[in-house]
Amino acid sequence: MNPDLIAQLKILESVAKQLDPTSEQRQAWAAAVIDNGEAFLNSLDEAAPAVFLEQPAKAILQHPPTEAASPLEEVLPLISQNIQQIGLKPASGGYLAYIPGGGVYPSALGDYLAAVGNHYAGVFYGSPGAVRMENQLIRWTAELLGFDPDQIAGNLTSGGSYATLIGIHTARSAKQIKAREIENTVVYMSSQTHHAAIKALRVAGLGEAIMREVPLDAQFRMQPLALQQMIEEDIEAGNHPFLLIASLGTTDVGAVDPIDELADMADEYDLWFHVDGAYGGYFALDPAHKDLFKGLGRADSVVIDPHKSLFIALGTGMIIIKDRQHMIEANRGSGAYLQDYIEDPTEYSPAQLSPELSKHFRGLRMWLPLKLFGLAPFRAALQEKRLLTLWAYEQLSQIEGLEIPLEPQLTVLLFRYLPEQASPNDFNQAMAKAIQRSGRVFLSTTSIEGKYYLRLAIVHFRAHLEQVQYAVSFIKAYIETHA
Ligand SMILES: *Cc1c(COP(=O)(O)O)cnc(C)c1O
């Protein structure tokens, strides 16, 4: 025994033990954090859904990590002032911009328990319960979308972009696209395809593939016959048609491609058929959308975001692969340090199906809300969003001079006003600014072929008639006073 070493260890231990606070300390912190969360949630009705400052969150820069500890009473106000009170507020019901999601409260509690236990959700052997839970959520979603849950595999990811990456690199692996073939390999998508797919293609080494934009119909849906013609031309030219990326709810306009007809094309030409349902996917819970989902179970891969149309807190996406062998093959890998790890014949581990090994236990933030609420309120909320969109569509259609370029297929509504004198783009930009400054609802905008449009994206679980009515009235009044 080296007495010096022991003495040193005792000193270090006494300081290091601060990392493991007493039960009393934990409870005091937890109570203050819960109070802070309550104050935030209770302020949402009154607070603006977006707050932009001249020099936002500068105070954060004055608080880098330091040797000395800071008391929670000092740290919580920093979080309130620099995070909770400014920027976009995706927790707010007035948030009708981009693709809103939600953040149902039990998601936060699920995260709390996942982090407190630090359960190892990467492999079945690490936390059989966590892995079973995540796989069950994936099978449940797959079945909802029309897949055979016993054939698929999937992964809970950080979001739709990462899910897309897994889908695309699995496609490349399954179709065995070699580096030297990439220049002649063709990917079919549309001008509406989310840029996450383009990024994923680049990351998967397919950035130099031929990218074709399939023409859209008046409702911004891919035209299967135009696709067929493109494929035929590519075959004629000696190219290799590889991948078809369709959208079940585009971000820009909420368009849903004709999934079943596109699946026919993919079958006929042996394409990998990837469907991006990041936004639209969980609308499958609303039977009124049945037609839009027809044929989805024929896709080779589907992306769906629980943090969008299932209202889970940000940080939860999902990829489903129809044939699990492809997913296992594309993500295989092992190390000597994993030799004790026993694979289970009944449950695949997330680490076998994704580039991740250690990972956040994302399942609990999704499972707990589904259990505590049951499915009924989720379904009702999605039905409510559909009807709110219909209502807004009817209202806005009555405004003379308002152009609505397509009927809403899900819950995104695009519009612009065509003034008699002023430039339409200037007018609509000013109208968007005005509504964004209203402090009550926050809309975002987009451009299609140089035309500036406002978007009403009704997805949030806290968005009800009150918020949508406010947006519609605001637009009516603005046009009356400014046109
Ligand atoms: C949001 C979205 C994505 C990207 O998903 P993230 O979760 O933001 O990474 C991809 N496709 C569509 C259609 C989306 O709406």
Short mmCIF file of C-alpha atoms and ligand atoms in Angstrom, two decimals:
data_model
loop_
_atom_site.label_atom_id
_atom_site.label_comp_id
_atom_site.label_asym_id
_atom_site.label_seq_id
_atom_site.Cartn_x
_atom_site.Cartn_y
_atom_site.Cartn_z
CA MET A 1 0.00 0.00 0.00
CA ASN A 2 1.23 3.41 -0.94
CA PRO A 3 -0.09 5.70 1.83
CA ASP A 4 0.36 8.78 -0.37
CA LEU A 5 -1.81 7.33 -3.04
CA ILE A 6 -4.55 6.47 -0.56
CA ALA A 7 -4.46 9.98 0.90
CA GLN A 8 -4.68 11.48 -2.57
CA LEU A 9 -7.58 9.23 -3.49
CA LYS A 10 -9.46 10.29 -0.36
CA ILE A 11 -9.12 13.94 -1.33
CA LEU A 12 -10.14 13.35 -4.92
CA GLU A 13 -13.04 11.17 -3.87
CA SER A 14 -14.44 13.85 -1.60
CA VAL A 15 -14.52 16.32 -4.49
CA ALA A 16 -15.60 13.81 -7.15
CA LYS A 17 -18.51 12.75 -4.96
CA GLN A 18 -20.09 16.12 -5.65
CA LEU A 19 -21.13 14.53 -8.95
CA ASP A 20 -23.51 12.35 -6.98
CA PRO A 21 -25.66 14.69 -4.90
CA THR A 22 -27.68 13.54 -1.90
CA SER A 23 -31.31 12.63 -2.21
CA GLU A 24 -32.18 15.88 -0.49
CA GLN A 25 -30.18 17.91 -2.98
CA ARG A 26 -31.66 16.01 -5.92
CA GLN A 27 -35.17 16.65 -4.72
CA ALA A 28 -34.52 20.34 -4.20
CA TRP A 29 -33.11 20.67 -7.73
CA ALA A 30 -35.88 18.59 -9.27
CA ALA A 31 -38.56 20.67 -7.55
CA ALA A 32 -37.03 23.91 -8.81
CA VAL A 33 -36.69 22.54 -12.34
CA ILE A 34 -40.30 21.31 -12.33
CA ASP A 35 -41.44 24.74 -11.10
CA ASN A 36 -39.51 26.38 -13.89
CA GLY A 37 -41.13 24.07 -16.44
CA GLU A 38 -44.57 24.86 -14.98
CA ALA A 39 -43.93 28.60 -15.19
CA PHE A 40 -42.90 28.18 -18.82
CA LEU A 41 -45.94 26.08 -19.73
CA ASN A 42 -48.31 28.42 -17.89
CA SER A 43 -46.86 31.39 -19.78
CA LEU A 44 -47.45 29.86 -23.22
CA ASP A 45 -50.98 31.22 -23.69
CA GLU A 46 -49.83 34.78 -23.17
CA ALA A 47 -46.35 34.58 -24.67
CA ALA A 48 -45.57 35.23 -28.34
CA PRO A 49 -44.86 32.10 -30.43
CA ALA A 50 -41.63 33.71 -31.64
CA VAL A 51 -39.45 36.44 -30.16
CA PHE A 52 -36.58 37.96 -32.09
CA LEU A 53 -34.08 40.23 -30.37
CA GLU A 54 -31.29 42.41 -31.70
CA GLN A 55 -28.52 40.51 -29.87
CA PRO A 56 -30.15 37.30 -28.77
CA ALA A 57 -28.91 35.20 -25.86
CA LYS A 58 -25.62 37.06 -25.51
CA ALA A 59 -25.65 36.37 -21.76
CA ILE A 60 -25.06 32.68 -22.47
CA LEU A 61 -21.60 33.61 -23.69
CA GLN A 62 -20.77 35.01 -20.26
CA HIS A 63 -21.43 31.60 -18.73
CA PRO A 64 -18.99 29.06 -20.08
CA PRO A 65 -18.08 26.12 -17.84
CA THR A 66 -15.88 27.25 -14.93
CA GLU A 67 -14.01 25.49 -12.14
CA ALA A 68 -16.43 26.84 -9.58
CA ALA A 69 -20.00 25.58 -9.28
CA SER A 70 -23.01 27.85 -9.89
CA PRO A 71 -26.17 27.57 -7.80
CA LEU A 72 -29.36 26.50 -9.56
CA GLU A 73 -31.10 29.74 -8.51
CA GLU A 74 -28.58 31.60 -10.67
CA VAL A 75 -28.68 29.20 -13.58
CA LEU A 76 -32.45 28.82 -14.02
CA PRO A 77 -33.10 32.52 -14.77
CA LEU A 78 -30.39 32.35 -17.43
CA ILE A 79 -32.24 29.48 -19.06
CA SER A 80 -35.55 31.34 -18.79
CA GLN A 81 -34.32 34.61 -20.24
CA ASN A 82 -32.02 33.30 -22.93
CA ILE A 83 -33.75 30.14 -24.04
CA GLN A 84 -37.33 29.83 -22.88
CA GLN A 85 -38.36 33.42 -23.62
CA ILE A 86 -36.74 33.98 -27.01
CA GLY A 87 -36.41 32.52 -30.48
CA LEU A 88 -39.06 30.30 -32.00
CA LYS A 89 -41.37 28.58 -29.55
CA PRO A 90 -42.27 25.22 -31.01
CA ALA A 91 -44.10 24.51 -27.74
CA SER A 92 -46.65 27.24 -28.49
CA GLY A 93 -50.08 26.61 -30.02
CA GLY A 94 -49.65 29.79 -32.06
CA TYR A 95 -46.69 28.21 -33.81
CA LEU A 96 -48.08 27.52 -37.28
CA ALA A 97 -44.74 27.70 -39.10
CA TYR A 98 -42.50 25.20 -40.91
CA ILE A 99 -43.70 21.79 -39.67
CA PRO A 100 -44.69 22.21 -36.04
CA GLY A 101 -44.60 19.30 -33.67
CA GLY A 102 -45.38 19.60 -30.06
CA GLY A 103 -43.60 18.26 -27.07
CA VAL A 104 -46.37 16.60 -25.08
CA TYR A 105 -45.52 16.80 -21.40
CA PRO A 106 -44.96 13.09 -20.65
CA SER A 107 -42.16 13.14 -23.24
CA ALA A 108 -40.19 15.26 -20.79
CA LEU A 109 -40.90 12.82 -17.98
CA GLY A 110 -39.84 9.91 -20.17
CA ASP A 111 -36.57 11.70 -20.92
CA TYR A 112 -36.08 12.31 -17.24
CA LEU A 113 -36.39 8.64 -16.38
CA ALA A 114 -34.28 7.58 -19.36
CA ALA A 115 -31.46 9.88 -18.28
CA VAL A 116 -31.74 9.15 -14.56
CA GLY A 117 -31.32 5.44 -15.22
CA ASN A 118 -28.86 5.95 -18.08
CA HIS A 119 -30.14 2.66 -19.48
CA TYR A 120 -28.11 1.21 -22.29
CA ALA A 121 -30.60 1.16 -25.13
CA GLY A 122 -28.09 0.36 -27.88
CA VAL A 123 -28.12 -3.41 -27.43
CA PHE A 124 -30.69 -5.89 -26.18
CA TYR A 125 -28.23 -7.34 -23.72
CA GLY A 126 -27.73 -3.87 -22.19
CA SER A 127 -31.38 -3.11 -21.57
CA PRO A 128 -33.77 -5.75 -22.86
CA GLY A 129 -36.76 -3.70 -21.74
CA ALA A 130 -35.60 -0.53 -23.49
CA VAL A 131 -34.89 -2.38 -26.72
CA ARG A 132 -38.19 -4.28 -26.61
CA MET A 133 -39.99 -1.00 -25.99
CA GLU A 134 -38.36 0.76 -28.94
CA ASN A 135 -38.87 -2.20 -31.24
CA GLN A 136 -42.50 -2.43 -30.19
CA LEU A 137 -43.02 1.26 -31.04
CA ILE A 138 -41.43 0.66 -34.43
CA ARG A 139 -43.57 -2.43 -35.10
CA TRP A 140 -46.68 -0.56 -33.99
CA THR A 141 -45.87 2.31 -36.37
CA ALA A 142 -45.02 -0.10 -39.18
CA GLU A 143 -48.34 -1.88 -38.81
CA LEU A 144 -50.16 1.44 -38.79
CA LEU A 145 -48.49 2.27 -42.11
CA GLY A 146 -49.43 -1.05 -43.70
CA PHE A 147 -46.28 -3.14 -43.20
CA ASP A 148 -45.98 -6.66 -41.89
CA PRO A 149 -44.46 -5.97 -38.46
CA ASP A 150 -42.72 -9.34 -38.45
CA GLN A 151 -40.74 -8.62 -41.60
CA ILE A 152 -39.58 -5.06 -41.01
CA ALA A 153 -36.79 -3.58 -38.99
CA GLY A 154 -36.46 0.01 -37.94
CA ASN A 155 -34.73 2.50 -35.74
CA LEU A 156 -35.70 5.40 -33.55
CA THR A 157 -33.43 8.23 -34.62
CA SER A 158 -32.75 11.80 -33.59
CA GLY A 159 -35.05 12.99 -36.37
CA GLY A 160 -36.20 12.62 -39.95
CA SER A 161 -32.87 13.65 -41.45
CA TYR A 162 -30.94 10.89 -39.71
CA ALA A 163 -33.71 8.44 -40.51
CA THR A 164 -33.42 9.45 -44.16
CA LEU A 165 -29.68 8.83 -44.06
CA ILE A 166 -30.24 5.29 -42.77
CA GLY A 167 -32.87 4.72 -45.45
CA ILE A 168 -30.63 5.91 -48.26
CA HIS A 169 -27.48 4.10 -47.20
CA THR A 170 -29.51 0.93 -46.70
CA ALA A 171 -30.86 1.40 -50.25
CA ARG A 172 -27.34 1.75 -51.61
CA SER A 173 -26.22 -1.35 -49.76
CA ALA A 174 -29.24 -3.40 -50.81
CA LYS A 175 -28.86 -2.45 -54.47
CA GLN A 176 -25.08 -2.91 -54.24
CA ILE A 177 -24.17 0.36 -55.94
CA LYS A 178 -20.41 0.34 -56.43
CA ALA A 179 -18.36 3.55 -56.52
CA ARG A 180 -17.54 3.25 -60.20
CA GLU A 181 -21.24 2.90 -61.06
CA ILE A 182 -22.40 6.07 -59.36
CA GLU A 183 -22.09 8.37 -62.37
CA ASN A 184 -24.64 6.25 -64.24
CA THR A 185 -26.91 5.62 -61.28
CA VAL A 186 -30.19 7.53 -61.30
CA VAL A 187 -32.25 8.88 -58.39
CA TYR A 188 -35.79 10.12 -59.07
CA MET A 189 -37.36 12.72 -56.85
CA SER A 190 -39.18 16.02 -57.33
CA SER A 191 -38.75 19.73 -56.79
CA GLN A 192 -40.70 19.16 -53.56
CA THR A 193 -38.31 16.57 -52.10
CA HIS A 194 -36.96 17.63 -48.71
CA HIS A 195 -33.32 18.64 -48.74
CA ALA A 196 -32.63 16.00 -46.07
CA ALA A 197 -32.72 13.47 -48.92
CA ILE A 198 -30.14 15.39 -50.95
CA LYS A 199 -27.87 15.61 -47.90
CA ALA A 200 -28.31 11.92 -47.18
CA LEU A 201 -27.41 11.03 -50.76
CA ARG A 202 -24.20 13.02 -50.45
CA VAL A 203 -23.31 11.50 -47.07
CA ALA A 204 -24.02 8.03 -48.47
CA GLY A 205 -21.47 8.74 -51.21
CA LEU A 206 -24.11 9.17 -53.91
CA GLY A 207 -23.70 12.91 -54.49
CA GLU A 208 -22.47 12.30 -58.02
CA ALA A 209 -25.42 10.16 -59.03
CA ILE A 210 -27.81 11.51 -61.66
CA MET A 211 -30.67 13.33 -59.92
CA ARG A 212 -33.91 13.64 -61.87
CA GLU A 213 -36.86 15.80 -60.91
CA VAL A 214 -40.10 14.10 -61.83
CA PRO A 215 -42.71 16.62 -63.09
CA LEU A 216 -45.61 17.43 -60.75
CA ASP A 217 -49.31 17.76 -61.42
CA ALA A 218 -51.37 20.81 -60.39
CA GLN A 219 -51.57 19.42 -56.85
CA PHE A 220 -47.77 19.13 -56.64
CA ARG A 221 -47.83 15.34 -56.87
CA MET A 222 -45.37 13.32 -58.88
CA GLN A 223 -46.76 12.13 -62.19
CA PRO A 224 -46.16 8.39 -62.48
CA LEU A 225 -46.35 8.37 -66.27
CA ALA A 226 -43.79 11.16 -66.54
CA LEU A 227 -41.60 9.13 -64.21
CA GLN A 228 -42.00 6.09 -66.40
CA GLN A 229 -40.93 8.06 -69.44
CA MET A 230 -37.84 9.33 -67.63
CA ILE A 231 -36.92 5.80 -66.55
CA GLU A 232 -37.33 4.50 -70.08
CA GLU A 233 -35.10 7.28 -71.38
CA ASP A 234 -32.48 6.50 -68.78
CA ILE A 235 -32.48 2.82 -69.63
CA GLU A 236 -32.20 3.75 -73.29
CA ALA A 237 -29.20 5.96 -72.50
CA GLY A 238 -27.48 3.14 -70.60
CA ASN A 239 -28.09 4.57 -67.13
CA HIS A 240 -29.12 2.57 -64.11
CA PRO A 241 -32.40 3.59 -62.44
CA PHE A 242 -31.82 2.97 -58.72
CA LEU A 243 -33.94 4.93 -56.29
CA LEU A 244 -37.32 6.64 -56.19
CA ILE A 245 -37.95 9.14 -53.39
CA ALA A 246 -41.60 10.02 -52.88
CA SER A 247 -43.17 12.27 -50.26
CA LEU A 248 -46.12 11.61 -48.04
CA GLY A 249 -46.64 15.25 -47.13
CA THR A 250 -44.08 17.68 -48.51
CA THR A 251 -42.81 20.31 -46.14
CA ASP A 252 -43.48 23.19 -48.49
CA VAL A 253 -47.04 22.54 -49.53
CA GLY A 254 -48.13 19.33 -47.79
CA ALA A 255 -48.51 17.41 -51.06
CA VAL A 256 -48.83 13.63 -51.02
CA ASP A 257 -47.43 11.72 -53.99
CA PRO A 258 -49.55 8.89 -55.46
CA ILE A 259 -47.84 6.21 -53.39
CA ASP A 260 -49.56 3.13 -54.80
CA GLU A 261 -48.99 4.10 -58.44
CA LEU A 262 -45.38 4.97 -57.72
CA ALA A 263 -44.95 1.59 -56.01
CA ASP A 264 -46.09 0.01 -59.29
CA MET A 265 -43.32 1.87 -61.12
CA ALA A 266 -40.75 0.91 -58.52
CA ASP A 267 -41.83 -2.74 -58.88
CA GLU A 268 -41.74 -2.67 -62.63
CA TYR A 269 -38.26 -1.14 -62.85
CA ASP A 270 -36.79 -2.70 -59.73
CA LEU A 271 -36.17 0.63 -57.97
CA TRP A 272 -35.68 1.05 -54.25
CA PHE A 273 -38.82 2.90 -53.18
CA HIS A 274 -38.23 5.36 -50.35
CA VAL A 275 -41.13 7.37 -48.91
CA ASP A 276 -40.60 10.48 -46.83
CA GLY A 277 -43.46 10.65 -44.37
CA ALA A 278 -41.53 12.72 -41.83
CA TYR A 279 -44.40 15.18 -41.61
CA GLY A 280 -47.37 13.20 -42.90
CA GLY A 281 -46.77 9.75 -41.44
CA TYR A 282 -48.80 9.72 -38.26
CA PHE A 283 -51.83 11.19 -40.04
CA ALA A 284 -52.41 7.49 -40.73
CA LEU A 285 -54.14 7.53 -37.33
CA ASP A 286 -56.96 9.51 -38.97
CA PRO A 287 -59.05 7.10 -41.08
CA ALA A 288 -60.13 10.00 -43.32
CA HIS A 289 -56.66 9.93 -44.91
CA LYS A 290 -56.87 6.23 -45.83
CA ASP A 291 -56.61 6.88 -49.57
CA LEU A 292 -53.40 8.88 -49.22
CA PHE A 293 -51.70 5.96 -47.46
CA LYS A 294 -52.74 3.33 -49.97
CA GLY A 295 -49.76 1.22 -51.01
CA LEU A 296 -47.40 2.63 -48.39
CA GLY A 297 -46.65 -0.88 -47.12
CA ARG A 298 -45.09 -1.58 -50.53
CA ALA A 299 -42.29 0.95 -49.91
CA ASP A 300 -38.79 -0.37 -49.22
CA SER A 301 -38.13 2.34 -46.66
CA VAL A 302 -40.24 4.94 -44.89
CA VAL A 303 -39.25 7.89 -42.75
CA ILE A 304 -41.71 9.11 -40.14
CA ASP A 305 -41.19 11.69 -37.41
CA PRO A 306 -42.84 11.10 -34.03
CA HIS A 307 -41.66 14.63 -33.20
CA LYS A 308 -43.97 16.04 -35.87
CA SER A 309 -47.39 14.47 -36.34
CA LEU A 310 -47.22 12.45 -33.11
CA PHE A 311 -46.38 15.55 -31.02
CA ILE A 312 -43.41 13.96 -29.22
CA ALA A 313 -40.66 16.37 -28.12
CA LEU A 314 -38.01 17.27 -30.70
CA GLY A 315 -35.36 14.64 -31.18
CA THR A 316 -37.41 11.63 -32.29
CA GLY A 317 -37.52 10.33 -35.85
CA MET A 318 -37.99 6.84 -37.22
CA ILE A 319 -36.90 4.75 -40.20
CA ILE A 320 -38.70 1.59 -41.20
CA ILE A 321 -37.16 -0.85 -43.70
CA LYS A 322 -39.54 -3.39 -45.22
CA ASP A 323 -36.99 -6.19 -45.50
CA ARG A 324 -34.99 -6.32 -42.30
CA GLN A 325 -32.14 -8.29 -43.87
CA HIS A 326 -31.18 -5.21 -45.89
CA MET A 327 -31.03 -3.08 -42.78
CA ILE A 328 -28.90 -5.59 -40.87
CA GLU A 329 -26.55 -5.97 -43.82
CA ALA A 330 -26.15 -2.20 -44.32
CA ASN A 331 -25.37 -1.51 -40.66
CA ARG A 332 -23.31 -4.53 -39.68
CA GLY A 333 -20.15 -4.19 -37.67
CA SER A 334 -18.59 -5.49 -34.50
CA GLY A 335 -15.57 -5.14 -32.28
CA ALA A 336 -13.62 -7.46 -30.02
CA TYR A 337 -14.70 -5.38 -27.02
CA LEU A 338 -18.27 -6.55 -27.71
CA GLN A 339 -17.49 -10.23 -27.32
CA ASP A 340 -19.66 -10.62 -24.20
CA TYR A 341 -22.61 -9.16 -25.94
CA ILE A 342 -25.19 -11.80 -26.76
CA GLU A 343 -27.60 -11.15 -29.58
CA ASP A 344 -31.18 -12.08 -28.97
CA PRO A 345 -32.94 -14.15 -31.59
CA THR A 346 -36.28 -12.42 -30.96
CA GLU A 347 -35.29 -8.75 -30.82
CA TYR A 348 -32.82 -6.89 -33.00
CA SER A 349 -30.71 -4.30 -31.25
CA PRO A 350 -30.65 -0.67 -32.40
CA ALA A 351 -26.86 -0.96 -32.79
CA GLN A 352 -27.36 -3.67 -35.42
CA LEU A 353 -29.64 -1.41 -37.43
CA SER A 354 -28.04 2.03 -37.31
CA PRO A 355 -24.61 3.68 -37.32
CA GLU A 356 -25.07 4.43 -33.59
CA LEU A 357 -23.81 2.25 -30.76
CA SER A 358 -24.40 4.06 -27.47
CA LYS A 359 -27.54 6.08 -27.82
CA HIS A 360 -30.21 8.04 -26.05
CA PHE A 361 -33.06 5.82 -24.88
CA ARG A 362 -35.57 7.59 -27.10
CA GLY A 363 -38.31 5.04 -26.69
CA LEU A 364 -39.48 6.19 -23.29
CA ARG A 365 -40.25 9.76 -24.44
CA MET A 366 -42.59 8.24 -27.04
CA TRP A 367 -44.00 5.29 -25.12
CA LEU A 368 -44.91 7.16 -21.94
CA PRO A 369 -47.19 9.75 -23.66
CA LEU A 370 -48.87 7.00 -25.72
CA LYS A 371 -49.54 4.99 -22.57
CA LEU A 372 -50.61 7.88 -20.32
CA PHE A 373 -52.98 9.44 -22.86
CA GLY A 374 -54.04 6.41 -24.90
CA LEU A 375 -54.43 6.78 -28.65
CA ALA A 376 -57.82 8.52 -28.65
CA PRO A 377 -56.59 12.08 -28.00
CA PHE A 378 -53.78 11.70 -30.57
CA ARG A 379 -56.29 10.61 -33.19
CA ALA A 380 -58.71 13.37 -32.21
CA ALA A 381 -55.94 15.98 -32.43
CA LEU A 382 -55.01 14.84 -35.94
CA GLN A 383 -58.66 14.87 -37.01
CA GLU A 384 -59.00 18.32 -35.46
CA LYS A 385 -56.00 19.57 -37.49
CA ARG A 386 -57.57 18.23 -40.69
CA LEU A 387 -60.85 20.03 -39.98
CA LEU A 388 -59.08 23.23 -38.91
CA THR A 389 -57.23 23.21 -42.21
CA LEU A 390 -60.50 22.68 -44.07
CA TRP A 391 -62.08 25.53 -42.15
CA ALA A 392 -59.17 27.88 -42.88
CA TYR A 393 -59.28 26.83 -46.54
CA GLU A 394 -63.00 27.66 -46.75
CA GLN A 395 -62.50 31.00 -45.03
CA LEU A 396 -59.51 32.09 -47.06
CA SER A 397 -61.12 30.94 -50.33
CA GLN A 398 -63.79 33.56 -49.79
CA ILE A 399 -61.32 36.45 -49.86
CA GLU A 400 -61.36 38.01 -53.27
CA GLY A 401 -57.90 38.25 -54.80
CA LEU A 402 -56.45 35.53 -52.57
CA GLU A 403 -54.72 32.77 -54.48
CA ILE A 404 -54.56 29.28 -52.98
CA PRO A 405 -52.38 27.26 -55.36
CA LEU A 406 -53.50 23.82 -54.23
CA GLU A 407 -56.16 22.19 -52.11
CA PRO A 408 -54.71 21.08 -48.79
CA GLN A 409 -54.11 17.32 -48.79
CA LEU A 410 -52.95 17.21 -45.20
CA THR A 411 -52.66 20.30 -42.97
CA VAL A 412 -50.44 22.76 -44.81
CA LEU A 413 -52.25 25.61 -46.54
CA LEU A 414 -50.45 27.90 -48.98
CA PHE A 415 -51.77 31.27 -50.06
CA ARG A 416 -50.86 34.70 -51.35
CA TYR A 417 -52.79 37.84 -52.07
CA LEU A 418 -52.70 39.40 -55.53
CA PRO A 419 -53.01 43.14 -55.03
CA GLU A 420 -54.23 45.33 -57.90
CA GLN A 421 -51.39 47.82 -57.72
CA ALA A 422 -48.42 46.68 -55.63
CA SER A 423 -46.02 43.85 -56.45
CA PRO A 424 -47.47 40.58 -55.10
CA ASN A 425 -44.15 39.53 -53.57
CA ASP A 426 -43.73 42.81 -51.70
CA PHE A 427 -47.32 42.77 -50.49
CA ASN A 428 -47.17 39.19 -49.21
CA GLN A 429 -43.79 39.66 -47.61
CA ALA A 430 -45.13 42.67 -45.71
CA MET A 431 -48.24 40.71 -44.73
CA ALA A 432 -46.08 37.84 -43.46
CA LYS A 433 -43.93 40.24 -41.42
CA ALA A 434 -47.05 41.82 -39.92
CA ILE A 435 -48.55 38.51 -38.85
CA GLN A 436 -45.20 37.34 -37.49
CA ARG A 437 -45.05 40.52 -35.40
CA SER A 438 -48.61 40.04 -34.13
CA GLY A 439 -47.27 38.13 -31.14
CA ARG A 440 -50.18 35.69 -31.34
CA VAL A 441 -49.49 33.37 -34.25
CA PHE A 442 -46.34 32.67 -36.20
CA LEU A 443 -46.48 31.63 -39.86
CA SER A 444 -43.58 30.92 -42.19
CA THR A 445 -43.32 31.52 -45.92
CA THR A 446 -41.98 29.85 -49.03
CA SER A 447 -41.30 30.60 -52.67
CA ILE A 448 -42.51 28.59 -55.63
CA GLU A 449 -41.11 29.57 -59.00
CA GLY A 450 -40.24 33.01 -57.67
CA LYS A 451 -43.66 33.58 -56.14
CA TYR A 452 -43.76 34.40 -52.46
CA TYR A 453 -46.37 32.48 -50.43
CA LEU A 454 -47.47 32.37 -46.83
CA ARG A 455 -47.97 28.96 -45.24
CA LEU A 456 -50.37 27.95 -42.54
CA ALA A 457 -49.06 24.66 -41.08
CA ILE A 458 -51.60 23.31 -38.63
CA VAL A 459 -49.92 20.43 -36.83
CA HIS A 460 -49.35 21.50 -33.25
CA PHE A 461 -51.32 19.69 -30.55
CA ARG A 462 -51.89 23.05 -28.85
CA ALA A 463 -53.18 24.70 -32.07
CA HIS A 464 -56.96 24.92 -31.89
CA LEU A 465 -59.77 26.96 -33.44
CA GLU A 466 -58.71 30.02 -31.44
CA GLN A 467 -55.28 30.25 -33.05
CA VAL A 468 -56.45 29.43 -36.57
CA GLN A 469 -59.35 31.87 -36.27
CA TYR A 470 -56.93 34.54 -35.17
CA ALA A 471 -54.67 33.90 -38.18
CA VAL A 472 -57.58 34.00 -40.63
CA SER A 473 -59.04 37.19 -39.11
CA PHE A 474 -55.64 38.82 -39.15
CA ILE A 475 -55.19 38.07 -42.84
CA LYS A 476 -58.69 39.30 -43.70
CA ALA A 477 -58.17 42.53 -41.77
CA TYR A 478 -54.71 43.08 -43.21
CA ILE A 479 -55.96 42.75 -46.75
CA GLU A 480 -58.91 45.04 -46.06
CA THR A 481 -56.69 47.78 -44.72
CA HIS A 482 -53.65 47.41 -47.01
CA ALA A 483 -54.91 46.34 -50.42
C1 LIG B 1 -38.99 17.78 -41.22
C2 LIG B 1 -38.86 17.00 -42.47
C3 LIG B 1 -37.69 16.29 -42.75
C4 LIG B 1 -36.45 16.38 -41.90
O1 LIG B 1 -36.73 15.84 -40.64
P1 LIG B 1 -36.03 16.37 -39.30
O2 LIG B 1 -36.76 15.64 -38.26
O3 LIG B 1 -36.25 17.86 -39.28
O4 LIG B 1 -34.60 16.04 -39.38
C5 LIG B 1 -37.67 15.51 -43.89
N1 LIG B 1 -38.73 15.45 -44.71
C6 LIG B 1 -39.87 16.13 -44.47
C7 LIG B 1 -41.02 16.00 -45.42
C8 LIG B 1 -39.98 16.93 -43.33
O5 LIG B 1 -41.10 17.61 -43.10
#
